[in-house]
C-alpha positions as a LaTeX table, in Angstrom:
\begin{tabular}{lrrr}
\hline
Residue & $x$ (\AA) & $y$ (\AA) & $z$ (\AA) \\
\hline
Unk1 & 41.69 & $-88.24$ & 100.31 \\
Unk2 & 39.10 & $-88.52$ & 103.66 \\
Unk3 & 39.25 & $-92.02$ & 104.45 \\
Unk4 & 38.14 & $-94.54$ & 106.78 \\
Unk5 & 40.66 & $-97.43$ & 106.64 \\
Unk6 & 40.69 & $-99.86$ & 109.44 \\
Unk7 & 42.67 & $-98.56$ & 112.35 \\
Unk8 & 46.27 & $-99.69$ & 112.93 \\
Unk9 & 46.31 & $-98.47$ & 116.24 \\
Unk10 & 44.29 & $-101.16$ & 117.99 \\
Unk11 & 40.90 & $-99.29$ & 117.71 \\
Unk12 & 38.08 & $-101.38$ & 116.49 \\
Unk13 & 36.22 & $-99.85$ & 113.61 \\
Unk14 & 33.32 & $-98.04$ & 114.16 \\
Unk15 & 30.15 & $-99.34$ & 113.90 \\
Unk16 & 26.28 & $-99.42$ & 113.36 \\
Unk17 & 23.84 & $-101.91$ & 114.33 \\
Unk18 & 20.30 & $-101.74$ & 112.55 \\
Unk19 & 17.27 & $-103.78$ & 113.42 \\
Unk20 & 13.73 & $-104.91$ & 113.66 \\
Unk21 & 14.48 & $-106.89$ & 116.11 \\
Unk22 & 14.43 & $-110.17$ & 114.20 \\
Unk23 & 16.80 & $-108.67$ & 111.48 \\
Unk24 & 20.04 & $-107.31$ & 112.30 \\
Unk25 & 22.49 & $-105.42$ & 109.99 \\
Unk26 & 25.89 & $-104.52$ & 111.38 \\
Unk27 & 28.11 & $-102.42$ & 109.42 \\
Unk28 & 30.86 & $-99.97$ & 109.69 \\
Unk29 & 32.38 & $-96.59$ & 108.07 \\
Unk30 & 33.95 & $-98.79$ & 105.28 \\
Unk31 & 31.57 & $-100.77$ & 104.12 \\
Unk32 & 31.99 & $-104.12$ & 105.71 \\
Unk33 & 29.83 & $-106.02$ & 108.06 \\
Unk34 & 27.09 & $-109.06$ & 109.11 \\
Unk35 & 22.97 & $-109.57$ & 108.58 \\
Unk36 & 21.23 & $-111.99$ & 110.64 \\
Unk37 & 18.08 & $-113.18$ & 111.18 \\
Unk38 & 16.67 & $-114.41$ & 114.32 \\
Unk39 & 19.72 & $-116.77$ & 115.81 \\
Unk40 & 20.82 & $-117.38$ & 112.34 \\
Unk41 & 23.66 & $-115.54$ & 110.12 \\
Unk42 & 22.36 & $-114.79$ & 106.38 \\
Unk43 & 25.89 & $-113.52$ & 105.29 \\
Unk44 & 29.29 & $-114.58$ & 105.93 \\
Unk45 & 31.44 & $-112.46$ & 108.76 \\
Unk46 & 34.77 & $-112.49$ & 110.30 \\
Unk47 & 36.25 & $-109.93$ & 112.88 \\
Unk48 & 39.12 & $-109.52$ & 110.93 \\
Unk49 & 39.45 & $-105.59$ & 111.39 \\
Unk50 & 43.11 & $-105.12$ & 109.48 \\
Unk51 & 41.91 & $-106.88$ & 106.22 \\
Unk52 & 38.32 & $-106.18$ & 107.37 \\
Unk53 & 37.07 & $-108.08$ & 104.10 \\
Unk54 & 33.31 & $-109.65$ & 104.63 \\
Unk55 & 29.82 & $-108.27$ & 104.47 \\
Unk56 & 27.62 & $-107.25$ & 101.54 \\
Unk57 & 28.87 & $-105.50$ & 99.00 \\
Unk58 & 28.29 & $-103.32$ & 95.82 \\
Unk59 & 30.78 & $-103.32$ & 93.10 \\
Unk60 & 30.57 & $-100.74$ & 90.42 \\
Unk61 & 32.27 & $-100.94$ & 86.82 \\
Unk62 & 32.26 & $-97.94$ & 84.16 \\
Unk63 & 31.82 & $-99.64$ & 80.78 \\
Unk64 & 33.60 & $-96.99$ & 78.96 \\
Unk65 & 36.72 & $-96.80$ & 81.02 \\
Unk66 & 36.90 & $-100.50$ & 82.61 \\
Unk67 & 37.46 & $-98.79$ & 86.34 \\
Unk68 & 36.35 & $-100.92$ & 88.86 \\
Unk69 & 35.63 & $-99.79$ & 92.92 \\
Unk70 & 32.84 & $-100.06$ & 95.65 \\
Unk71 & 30.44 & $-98.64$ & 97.06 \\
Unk72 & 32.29 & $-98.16$ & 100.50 \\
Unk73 & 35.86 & $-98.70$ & 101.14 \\
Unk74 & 35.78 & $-102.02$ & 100.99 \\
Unk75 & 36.69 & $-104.01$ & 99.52 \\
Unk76 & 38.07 & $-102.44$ & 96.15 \\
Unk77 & 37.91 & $-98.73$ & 96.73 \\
Unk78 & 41.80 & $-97.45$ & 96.66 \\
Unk79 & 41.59 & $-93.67$ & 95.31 \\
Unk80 & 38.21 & $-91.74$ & 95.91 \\
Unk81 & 38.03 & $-87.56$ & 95.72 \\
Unk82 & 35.63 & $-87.53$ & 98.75 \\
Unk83 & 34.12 & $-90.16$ & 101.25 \\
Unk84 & 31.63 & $-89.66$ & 104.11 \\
Unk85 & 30.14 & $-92.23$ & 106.40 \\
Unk86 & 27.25 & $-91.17$ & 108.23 \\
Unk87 & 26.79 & $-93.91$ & 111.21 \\
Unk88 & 23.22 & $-93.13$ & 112.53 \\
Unk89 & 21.01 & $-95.47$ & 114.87 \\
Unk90 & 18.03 & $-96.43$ & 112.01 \\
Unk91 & 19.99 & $-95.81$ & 108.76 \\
Unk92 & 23.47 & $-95.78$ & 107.33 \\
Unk93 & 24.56 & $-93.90$ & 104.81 \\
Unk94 & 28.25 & $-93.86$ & 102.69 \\
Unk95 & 28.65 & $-91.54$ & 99.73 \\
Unk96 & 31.77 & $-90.87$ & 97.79 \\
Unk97 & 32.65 & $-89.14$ & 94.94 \\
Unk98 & 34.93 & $-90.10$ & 92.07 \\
Unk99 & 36.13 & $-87.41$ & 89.44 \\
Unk100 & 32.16 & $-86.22$ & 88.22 \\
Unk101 & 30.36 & $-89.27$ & 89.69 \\
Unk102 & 28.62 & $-89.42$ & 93.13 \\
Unk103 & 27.63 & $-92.66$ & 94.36 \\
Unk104 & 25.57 & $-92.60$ & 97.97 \\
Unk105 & 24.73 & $-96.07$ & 99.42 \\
Unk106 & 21.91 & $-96.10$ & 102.05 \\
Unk107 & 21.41 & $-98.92$ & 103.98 \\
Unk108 & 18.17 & $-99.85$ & 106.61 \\
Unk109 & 16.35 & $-102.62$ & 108.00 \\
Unk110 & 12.38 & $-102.49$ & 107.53 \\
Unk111 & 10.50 & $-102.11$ & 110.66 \\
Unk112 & 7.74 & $-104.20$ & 109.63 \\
Unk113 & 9.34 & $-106.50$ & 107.64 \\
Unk114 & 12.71 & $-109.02$ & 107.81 \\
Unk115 & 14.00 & $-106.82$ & 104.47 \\
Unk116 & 17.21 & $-105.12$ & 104.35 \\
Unk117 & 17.18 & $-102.44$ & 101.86 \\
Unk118 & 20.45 & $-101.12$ & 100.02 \\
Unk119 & 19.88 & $-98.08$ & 97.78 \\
Unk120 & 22.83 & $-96.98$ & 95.30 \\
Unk121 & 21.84 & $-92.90$ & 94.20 \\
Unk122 & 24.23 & $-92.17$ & 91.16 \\
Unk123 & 24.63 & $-88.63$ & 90.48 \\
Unk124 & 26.60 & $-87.17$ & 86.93 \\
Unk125 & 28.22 & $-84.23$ & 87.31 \\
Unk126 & 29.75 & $-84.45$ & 83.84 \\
Unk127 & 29.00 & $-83.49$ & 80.55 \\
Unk128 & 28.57 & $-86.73$ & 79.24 \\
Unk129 & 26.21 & $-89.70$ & 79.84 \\
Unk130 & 27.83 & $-92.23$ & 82.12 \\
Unk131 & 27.13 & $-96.08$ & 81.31 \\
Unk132 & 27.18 & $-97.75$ & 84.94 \\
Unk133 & 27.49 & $-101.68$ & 85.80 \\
Unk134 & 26.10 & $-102.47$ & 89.76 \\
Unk135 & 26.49 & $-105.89$ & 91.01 \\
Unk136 & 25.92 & $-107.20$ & 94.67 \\
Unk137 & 27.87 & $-109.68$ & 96.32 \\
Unk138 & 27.43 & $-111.42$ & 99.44 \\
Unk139 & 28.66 & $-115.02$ & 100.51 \\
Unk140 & 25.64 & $-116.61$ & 102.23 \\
Unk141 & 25.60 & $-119.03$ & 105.21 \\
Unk142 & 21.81 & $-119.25$ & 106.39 \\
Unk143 & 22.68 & $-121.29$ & 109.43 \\
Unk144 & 24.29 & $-120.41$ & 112.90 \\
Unk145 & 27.58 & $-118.35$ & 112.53 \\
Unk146 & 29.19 & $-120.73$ & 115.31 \\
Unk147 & 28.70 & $-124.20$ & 113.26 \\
Unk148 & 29.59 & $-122.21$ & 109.75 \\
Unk149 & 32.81 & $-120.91$ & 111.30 \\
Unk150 & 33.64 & $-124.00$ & 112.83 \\
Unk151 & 33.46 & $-125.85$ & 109.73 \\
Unk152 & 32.89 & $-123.52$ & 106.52 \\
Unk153 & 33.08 & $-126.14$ & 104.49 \\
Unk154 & 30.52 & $-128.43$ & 105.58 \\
Unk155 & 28.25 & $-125.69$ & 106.15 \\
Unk156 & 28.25 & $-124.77$ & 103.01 \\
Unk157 & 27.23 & $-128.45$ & 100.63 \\
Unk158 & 24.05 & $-127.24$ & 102.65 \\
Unk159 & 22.93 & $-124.38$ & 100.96 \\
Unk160 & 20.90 & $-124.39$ & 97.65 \\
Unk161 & 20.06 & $-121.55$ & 95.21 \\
Unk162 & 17.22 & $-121.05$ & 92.28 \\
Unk163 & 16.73 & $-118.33$ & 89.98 \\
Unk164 & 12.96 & $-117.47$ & 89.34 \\
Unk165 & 12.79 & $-115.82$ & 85.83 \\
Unk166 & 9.64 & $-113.89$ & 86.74 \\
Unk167 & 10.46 & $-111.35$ & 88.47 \\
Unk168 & 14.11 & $-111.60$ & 88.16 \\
Unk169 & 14.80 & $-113.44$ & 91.90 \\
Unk170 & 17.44 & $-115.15$ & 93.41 \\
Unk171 & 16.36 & $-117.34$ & 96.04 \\
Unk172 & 18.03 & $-119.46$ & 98.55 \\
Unk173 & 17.81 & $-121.87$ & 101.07 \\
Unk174 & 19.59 & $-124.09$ & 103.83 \\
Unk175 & 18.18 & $-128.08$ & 103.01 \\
Unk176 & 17.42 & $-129.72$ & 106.42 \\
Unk177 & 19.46 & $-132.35$ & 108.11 \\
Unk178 & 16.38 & $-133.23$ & 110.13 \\
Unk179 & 12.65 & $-133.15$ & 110.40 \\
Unk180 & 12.54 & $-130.30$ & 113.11 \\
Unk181 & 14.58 & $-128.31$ & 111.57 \\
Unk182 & 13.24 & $-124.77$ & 111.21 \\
Unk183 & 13.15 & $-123.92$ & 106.98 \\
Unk184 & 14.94 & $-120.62$ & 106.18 \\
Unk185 & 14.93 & $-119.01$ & 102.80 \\
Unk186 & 16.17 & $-115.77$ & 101.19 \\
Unk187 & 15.56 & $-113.88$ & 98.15 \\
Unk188 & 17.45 & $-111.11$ & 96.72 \\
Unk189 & 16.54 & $-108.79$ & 94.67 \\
Unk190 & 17.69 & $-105.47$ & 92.11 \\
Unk191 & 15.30 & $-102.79$ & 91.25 \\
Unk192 & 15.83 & $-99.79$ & 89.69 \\
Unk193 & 13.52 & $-96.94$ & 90.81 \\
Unk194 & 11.13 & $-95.53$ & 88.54 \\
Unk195 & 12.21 & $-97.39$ & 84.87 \\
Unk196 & 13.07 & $-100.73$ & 85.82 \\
Unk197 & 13.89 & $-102.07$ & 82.48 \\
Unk198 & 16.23 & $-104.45$ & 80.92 \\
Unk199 & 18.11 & $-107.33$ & 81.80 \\
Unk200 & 19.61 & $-109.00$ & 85.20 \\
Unk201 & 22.14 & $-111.09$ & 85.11 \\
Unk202 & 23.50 & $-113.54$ & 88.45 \\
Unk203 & 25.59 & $-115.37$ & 90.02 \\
Unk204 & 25.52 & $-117.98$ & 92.92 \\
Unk205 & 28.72 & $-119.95$ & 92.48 \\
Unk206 & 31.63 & $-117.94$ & 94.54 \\
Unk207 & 34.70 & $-119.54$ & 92.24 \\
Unk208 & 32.65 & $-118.71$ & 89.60 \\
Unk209 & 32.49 & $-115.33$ & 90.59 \\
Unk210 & 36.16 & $-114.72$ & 91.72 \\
Unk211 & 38.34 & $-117.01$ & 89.60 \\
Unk212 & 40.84 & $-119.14$ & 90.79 \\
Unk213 & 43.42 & $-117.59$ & 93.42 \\
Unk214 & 41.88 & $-114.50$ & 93.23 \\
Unk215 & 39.76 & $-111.97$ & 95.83 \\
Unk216 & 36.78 & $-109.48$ & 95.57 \\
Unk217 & 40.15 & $-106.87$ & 95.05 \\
Unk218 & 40.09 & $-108.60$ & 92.11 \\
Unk219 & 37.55 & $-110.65$ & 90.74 \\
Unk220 & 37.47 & $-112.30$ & 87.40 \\
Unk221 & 33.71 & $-111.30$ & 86.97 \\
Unk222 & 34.68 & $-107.80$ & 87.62 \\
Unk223 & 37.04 & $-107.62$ & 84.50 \\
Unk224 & 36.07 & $-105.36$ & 81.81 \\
Unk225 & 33.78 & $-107.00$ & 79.49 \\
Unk226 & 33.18 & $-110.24$ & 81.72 \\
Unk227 & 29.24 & $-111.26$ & 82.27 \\
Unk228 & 27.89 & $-113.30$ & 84.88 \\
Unk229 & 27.82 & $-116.71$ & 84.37 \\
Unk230 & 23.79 & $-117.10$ & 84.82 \\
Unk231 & 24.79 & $-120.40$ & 87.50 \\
Unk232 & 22.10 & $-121.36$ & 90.01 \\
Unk233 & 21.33 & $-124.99$ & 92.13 \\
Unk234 & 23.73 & $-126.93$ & 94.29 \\
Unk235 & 26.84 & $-124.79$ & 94.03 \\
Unk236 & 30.04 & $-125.79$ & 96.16 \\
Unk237 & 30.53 & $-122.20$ & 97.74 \\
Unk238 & 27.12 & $-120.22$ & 97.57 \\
Unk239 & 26.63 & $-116.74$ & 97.28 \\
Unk240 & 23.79 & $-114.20$ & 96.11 \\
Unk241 & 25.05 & $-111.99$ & 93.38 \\
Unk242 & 23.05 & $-109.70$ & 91.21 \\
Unk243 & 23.98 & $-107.38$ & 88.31 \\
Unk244 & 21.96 & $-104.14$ & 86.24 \\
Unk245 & 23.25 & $-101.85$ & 84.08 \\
Unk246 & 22.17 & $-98.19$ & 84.24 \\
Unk247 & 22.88 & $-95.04$ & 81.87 \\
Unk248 & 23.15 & $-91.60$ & 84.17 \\
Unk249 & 22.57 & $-88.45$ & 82.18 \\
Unk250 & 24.83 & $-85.35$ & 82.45 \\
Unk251 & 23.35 & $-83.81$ & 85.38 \\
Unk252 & 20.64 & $-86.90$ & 86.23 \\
Unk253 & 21.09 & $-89.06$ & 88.80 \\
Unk254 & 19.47 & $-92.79$ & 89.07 \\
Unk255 & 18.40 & $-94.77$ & 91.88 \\
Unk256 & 18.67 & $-99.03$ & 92.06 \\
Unk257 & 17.47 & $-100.77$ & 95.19 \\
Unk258 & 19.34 & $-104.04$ & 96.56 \\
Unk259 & 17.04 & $-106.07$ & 98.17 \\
Unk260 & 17.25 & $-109.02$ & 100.96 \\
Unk261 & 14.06 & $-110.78$ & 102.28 \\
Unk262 & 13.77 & $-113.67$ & 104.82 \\
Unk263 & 11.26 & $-115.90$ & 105.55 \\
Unk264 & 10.31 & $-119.43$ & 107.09 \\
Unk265 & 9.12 & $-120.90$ & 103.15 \\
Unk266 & 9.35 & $-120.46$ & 99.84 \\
Unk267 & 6.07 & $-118.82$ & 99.11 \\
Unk268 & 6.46 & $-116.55$ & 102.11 \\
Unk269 & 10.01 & $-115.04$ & 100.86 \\
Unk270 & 7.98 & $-114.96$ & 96.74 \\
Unk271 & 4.89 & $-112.89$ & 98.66 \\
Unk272 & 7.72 & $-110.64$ & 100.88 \\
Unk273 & 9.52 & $-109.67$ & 97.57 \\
Unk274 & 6.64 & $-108.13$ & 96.00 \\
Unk275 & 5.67 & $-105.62$ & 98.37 \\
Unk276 & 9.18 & $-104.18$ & 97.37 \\
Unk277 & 8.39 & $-103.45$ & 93.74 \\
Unk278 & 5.53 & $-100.71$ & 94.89 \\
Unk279 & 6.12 & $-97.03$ & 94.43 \\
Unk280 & 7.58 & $-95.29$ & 97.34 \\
Unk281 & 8.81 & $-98.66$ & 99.05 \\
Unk282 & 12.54 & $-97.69$ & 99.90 \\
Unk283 & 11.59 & $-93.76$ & 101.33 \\
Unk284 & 8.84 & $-96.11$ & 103.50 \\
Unk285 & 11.31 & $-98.39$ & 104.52 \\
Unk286 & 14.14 & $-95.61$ & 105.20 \\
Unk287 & 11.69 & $-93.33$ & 107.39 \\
Unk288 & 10.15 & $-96.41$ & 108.66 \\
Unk289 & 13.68 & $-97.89$ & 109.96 \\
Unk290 & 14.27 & $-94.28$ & 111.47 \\
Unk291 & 11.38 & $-93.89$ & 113.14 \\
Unk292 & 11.60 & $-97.64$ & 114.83 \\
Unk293 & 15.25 & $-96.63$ & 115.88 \\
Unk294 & 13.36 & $-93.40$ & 117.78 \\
Unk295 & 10.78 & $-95.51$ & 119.24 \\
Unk296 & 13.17 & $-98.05$ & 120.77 \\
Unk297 & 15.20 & $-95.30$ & 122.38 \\
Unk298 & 11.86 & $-94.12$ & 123.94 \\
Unk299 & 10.91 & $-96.98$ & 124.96 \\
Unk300 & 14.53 & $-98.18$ & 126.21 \\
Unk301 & 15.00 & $-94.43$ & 128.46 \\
Unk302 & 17.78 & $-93.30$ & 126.41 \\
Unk303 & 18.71 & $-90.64$ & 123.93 \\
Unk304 & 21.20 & $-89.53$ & 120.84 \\
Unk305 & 24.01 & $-89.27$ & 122.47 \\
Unk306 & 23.54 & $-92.30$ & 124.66 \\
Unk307 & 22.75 & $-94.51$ & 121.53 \\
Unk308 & 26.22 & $-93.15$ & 119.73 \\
Unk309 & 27.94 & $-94.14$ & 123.20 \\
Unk310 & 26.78 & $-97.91$ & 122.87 \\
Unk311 & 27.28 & $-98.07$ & 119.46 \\
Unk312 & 30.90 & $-96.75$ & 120.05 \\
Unk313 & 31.40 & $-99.85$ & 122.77 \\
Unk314 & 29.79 & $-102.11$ & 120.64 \\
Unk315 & 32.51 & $-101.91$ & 117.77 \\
Unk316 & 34.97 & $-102.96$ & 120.77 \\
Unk317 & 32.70 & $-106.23$ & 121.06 \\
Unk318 & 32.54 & $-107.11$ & 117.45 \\
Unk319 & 36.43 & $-106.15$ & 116.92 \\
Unk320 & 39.33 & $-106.74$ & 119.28 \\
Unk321 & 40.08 & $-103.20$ & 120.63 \\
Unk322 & 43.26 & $-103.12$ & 122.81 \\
Unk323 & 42.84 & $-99.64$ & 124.59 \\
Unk324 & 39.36 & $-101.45$ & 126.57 \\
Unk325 & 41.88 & $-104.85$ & 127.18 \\
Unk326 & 43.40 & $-105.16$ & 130.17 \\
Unk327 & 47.69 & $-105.01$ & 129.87 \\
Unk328 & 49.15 & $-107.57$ & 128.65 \\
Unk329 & 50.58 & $-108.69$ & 131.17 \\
Unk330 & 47.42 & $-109.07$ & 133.31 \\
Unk331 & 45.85 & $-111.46$ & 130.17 \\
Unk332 & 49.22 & $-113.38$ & 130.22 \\
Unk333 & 48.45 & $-114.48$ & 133.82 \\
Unk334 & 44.56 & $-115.94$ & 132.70 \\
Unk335 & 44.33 & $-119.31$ & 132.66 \\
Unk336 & 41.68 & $-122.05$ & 133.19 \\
Unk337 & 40.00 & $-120.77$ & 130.47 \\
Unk338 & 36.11 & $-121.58$ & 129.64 \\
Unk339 & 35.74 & $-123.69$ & 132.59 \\
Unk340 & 36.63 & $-121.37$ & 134.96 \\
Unk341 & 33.84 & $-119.19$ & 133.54 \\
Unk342 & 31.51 & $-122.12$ & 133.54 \\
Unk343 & 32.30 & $-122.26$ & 137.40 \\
Unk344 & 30.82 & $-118.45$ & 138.12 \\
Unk345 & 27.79 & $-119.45$ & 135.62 \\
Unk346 & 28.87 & $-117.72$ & 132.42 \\
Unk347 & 29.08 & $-119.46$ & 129.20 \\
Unk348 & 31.48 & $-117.63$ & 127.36 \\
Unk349 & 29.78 & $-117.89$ & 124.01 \\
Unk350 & 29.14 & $-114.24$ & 123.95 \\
Unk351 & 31.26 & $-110.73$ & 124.19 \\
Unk352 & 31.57 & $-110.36$ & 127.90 \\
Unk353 & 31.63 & $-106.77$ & 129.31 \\
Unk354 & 33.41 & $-106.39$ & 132.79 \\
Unk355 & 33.21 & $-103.56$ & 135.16 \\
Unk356 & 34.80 & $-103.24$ & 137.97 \\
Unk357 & 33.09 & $-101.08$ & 141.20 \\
Unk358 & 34.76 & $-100.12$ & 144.76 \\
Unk359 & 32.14 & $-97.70$ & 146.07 \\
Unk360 & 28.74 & $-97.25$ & 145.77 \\
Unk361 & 29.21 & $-93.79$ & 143.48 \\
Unk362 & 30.01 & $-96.53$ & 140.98 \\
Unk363 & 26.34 & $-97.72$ & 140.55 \\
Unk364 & 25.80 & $-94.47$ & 138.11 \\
Unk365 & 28.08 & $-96.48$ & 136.08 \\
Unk366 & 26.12 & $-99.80$ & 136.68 \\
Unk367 & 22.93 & $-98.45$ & 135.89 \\
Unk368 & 24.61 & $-97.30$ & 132.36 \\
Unk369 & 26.13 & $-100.41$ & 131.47 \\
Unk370 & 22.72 & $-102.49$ & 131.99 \\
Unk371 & 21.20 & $-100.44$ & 129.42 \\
Unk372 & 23.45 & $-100.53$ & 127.40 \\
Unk373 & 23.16 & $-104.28$ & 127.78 \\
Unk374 & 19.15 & $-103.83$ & 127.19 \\
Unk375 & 20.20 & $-101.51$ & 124.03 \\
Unk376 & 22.33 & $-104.53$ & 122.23 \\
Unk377 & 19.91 & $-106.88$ & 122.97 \\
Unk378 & 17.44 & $-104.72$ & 121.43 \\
Unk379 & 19.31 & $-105.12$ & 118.00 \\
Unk380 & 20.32 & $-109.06$ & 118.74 \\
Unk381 & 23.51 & $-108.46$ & 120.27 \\
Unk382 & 23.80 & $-110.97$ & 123.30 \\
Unk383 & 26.36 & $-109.52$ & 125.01 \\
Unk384 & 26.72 & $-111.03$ & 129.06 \\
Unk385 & 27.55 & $-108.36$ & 131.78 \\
Unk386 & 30.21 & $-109.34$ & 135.00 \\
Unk387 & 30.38 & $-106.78$ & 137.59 \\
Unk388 & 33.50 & $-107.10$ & 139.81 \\
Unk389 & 33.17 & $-105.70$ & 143.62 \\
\hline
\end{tabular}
């Protein structure tokens, strides 16, 4: 069974950062990961990389048989015939097969937009017609990642949903503590490509959603026969949860689009939403995200290979990777902590990247390691730099 689980040998998981540069996307080869926009986190995120449990997800359920599993690895895909992640710098793509059914998950940032698109293709191989159940799941935050991890819980009385019949949208937004607060909203989305017919259910209430004592592994709403519970408003836990149900012919395939839109008001987010609906909008926004990703490498001086080399040291940012640590020993004899960083002028808020140089044939390495600093920044990834002489 080709697999990506989440390393046990101290490797972070791999990982690909998409943006627009206002909205970021960060996921790796099983599914998991982060979306921000601007200096604020949409979704929920921990680096947690041996339970490596939060992002965005899609869950799948087949009607006839009850069998439940994901769209990537995580977080309830245990047995899968085949499974491919293809990490590239402008789109990500996961596809797996299970006994005759293909599912391929493509996921991009628009280029001119702050949309994240995520595209289920389901392909039957079979001889019979397949009767499919998608629902997304995300646990929303819309506020700085700092405050909502230092208190979850107070972070989240702050967050209000609101279905809009017409149209089928889930919106959401963070209610401001004061005047000059910036507004944020959020709509989400399903469309399936070229018959978008019948109905959507949702979700927006997390216990709802999961049940009592129980995870996304297992989640009441996921058990055969269960519906959504239709909940919107002032929830305790938010989240943004869609579902569709789709019939794939023997030998068909069908395409449904997941959409997330930000914007600074209500009417804004509404307006965003419906340029999504028009023919031809997820190949514009997957060529579109491409070509951006091309441009910015232009523009930045690098290439392929250079891109897939930053990428690789960013998932040692994101997730504690031991082999680019120093020995243990040498971190058991740090102390002072954040003030001694203060002291030198560096905050410590952000994934710090040391180097250390003796000659001057270390500059080529220098040079590197500043663009790769310009690279992350180019996707929203503050990241400070210390060189050591």
């Amino acid at each position: 069974m080709p697999s990506c689980p989440p390393s046990t040998t101290g490797a972070s998981p791999q990982v690909q950062l998409l943006s627009n540069g206002r909205y970021t996307v960060m996921l790796n080869a099983a599914g998991s990961g982060y979306s921000n926009w601007r200096d604020l986190a949409v979704t929920r995120w921990r680096e947690d990389p041996v339970g490596d449990g939060w992002g965005s997800y899609l869950l799948l359920r087949d009607e006839e048989s009850g069998d439940v599993w994901s769209a990537g690895l995580q977080p309830c895909t245990d047995v899968t015939d085949a499974y491919t992640a293809t990490l590239a710098d402008g789109c990500v793509s996961i596809a797996q097969r299970r006994g005759t059914l293909t599912t391929t998950l493509d996921v991009a940032v628009a280029s001119d937009r702050d949309v994240e698109l995520r595209r289920v293709t389901l392909t039957n191989h079979g001889e019979g017609p397949r009767e499919i159940t998608l629902t997304s799941y995300a646990e929303l935050v819309l506020g700085p990642a700092a405050a909502d991890a230092a208190h979850p819980a107070f972070s989240k009385m702050f967050v209000q949903t609101e279905w809009v019949e017409q149209g089928s949208i889930l919106l959401a937004t963070r209610r401001r503590r004061t005047p000059d607060e910036a507004e944020v909203w959020a709509a989400h989305v399903a469309v399936i490509e070229a018959h978008d017919e019948g109905t959507c259910e949702f979700e927006t209430d997390r216990m709802r959603f999961l049940g009592r004592g129980l995870t996304l592994r297992h989640a009441q709403a996921m058990q055969d026969g269960t519906a959504l519970s239709n909940t919107s408003g002032c929830v305790l836990d938010p989240v943004f949860c869609l579902r569709r149900r789709v019939r794939v012919a023997p030998g068909a395939s069908v395409r449904m689009a997941f959409w997330t839109a930000l914007a600074d008001s209500r009417a804004a987010v509404l307006a965003l939403v419906q340029t999504l609906r028009a023919d031809g909008a997820c190949a514009q926004v997957l060529a579109g995200s491409m070509a951006h990703a091309m441009a910015e490498q232009t523009r930045l001086g690098i290439d392929a290979v250079q891109a897939e080399r930053f990428g690789h040291l960013a998932s040692a940012l994101l997730y504690a990777d031991s082999r680019l640590r120093a020995p243990a020993e040498v971190l058991e004899r740090g102390s002072g902590g954040a003030p001694v960083l203060w002291s030198y002028g560096i905050s410590g808020d952000r994934p710090l990247v040391l180097l250390r140089i003796a000659s001057e044939s270390d500059l080529t390495r220098v040079h590197e390691v500043l663009l790769a600093q310009r690279y992350w920044q180019s996707k929203r990834l503050g990241v400070d730099v210390v060189l050591l002489n």
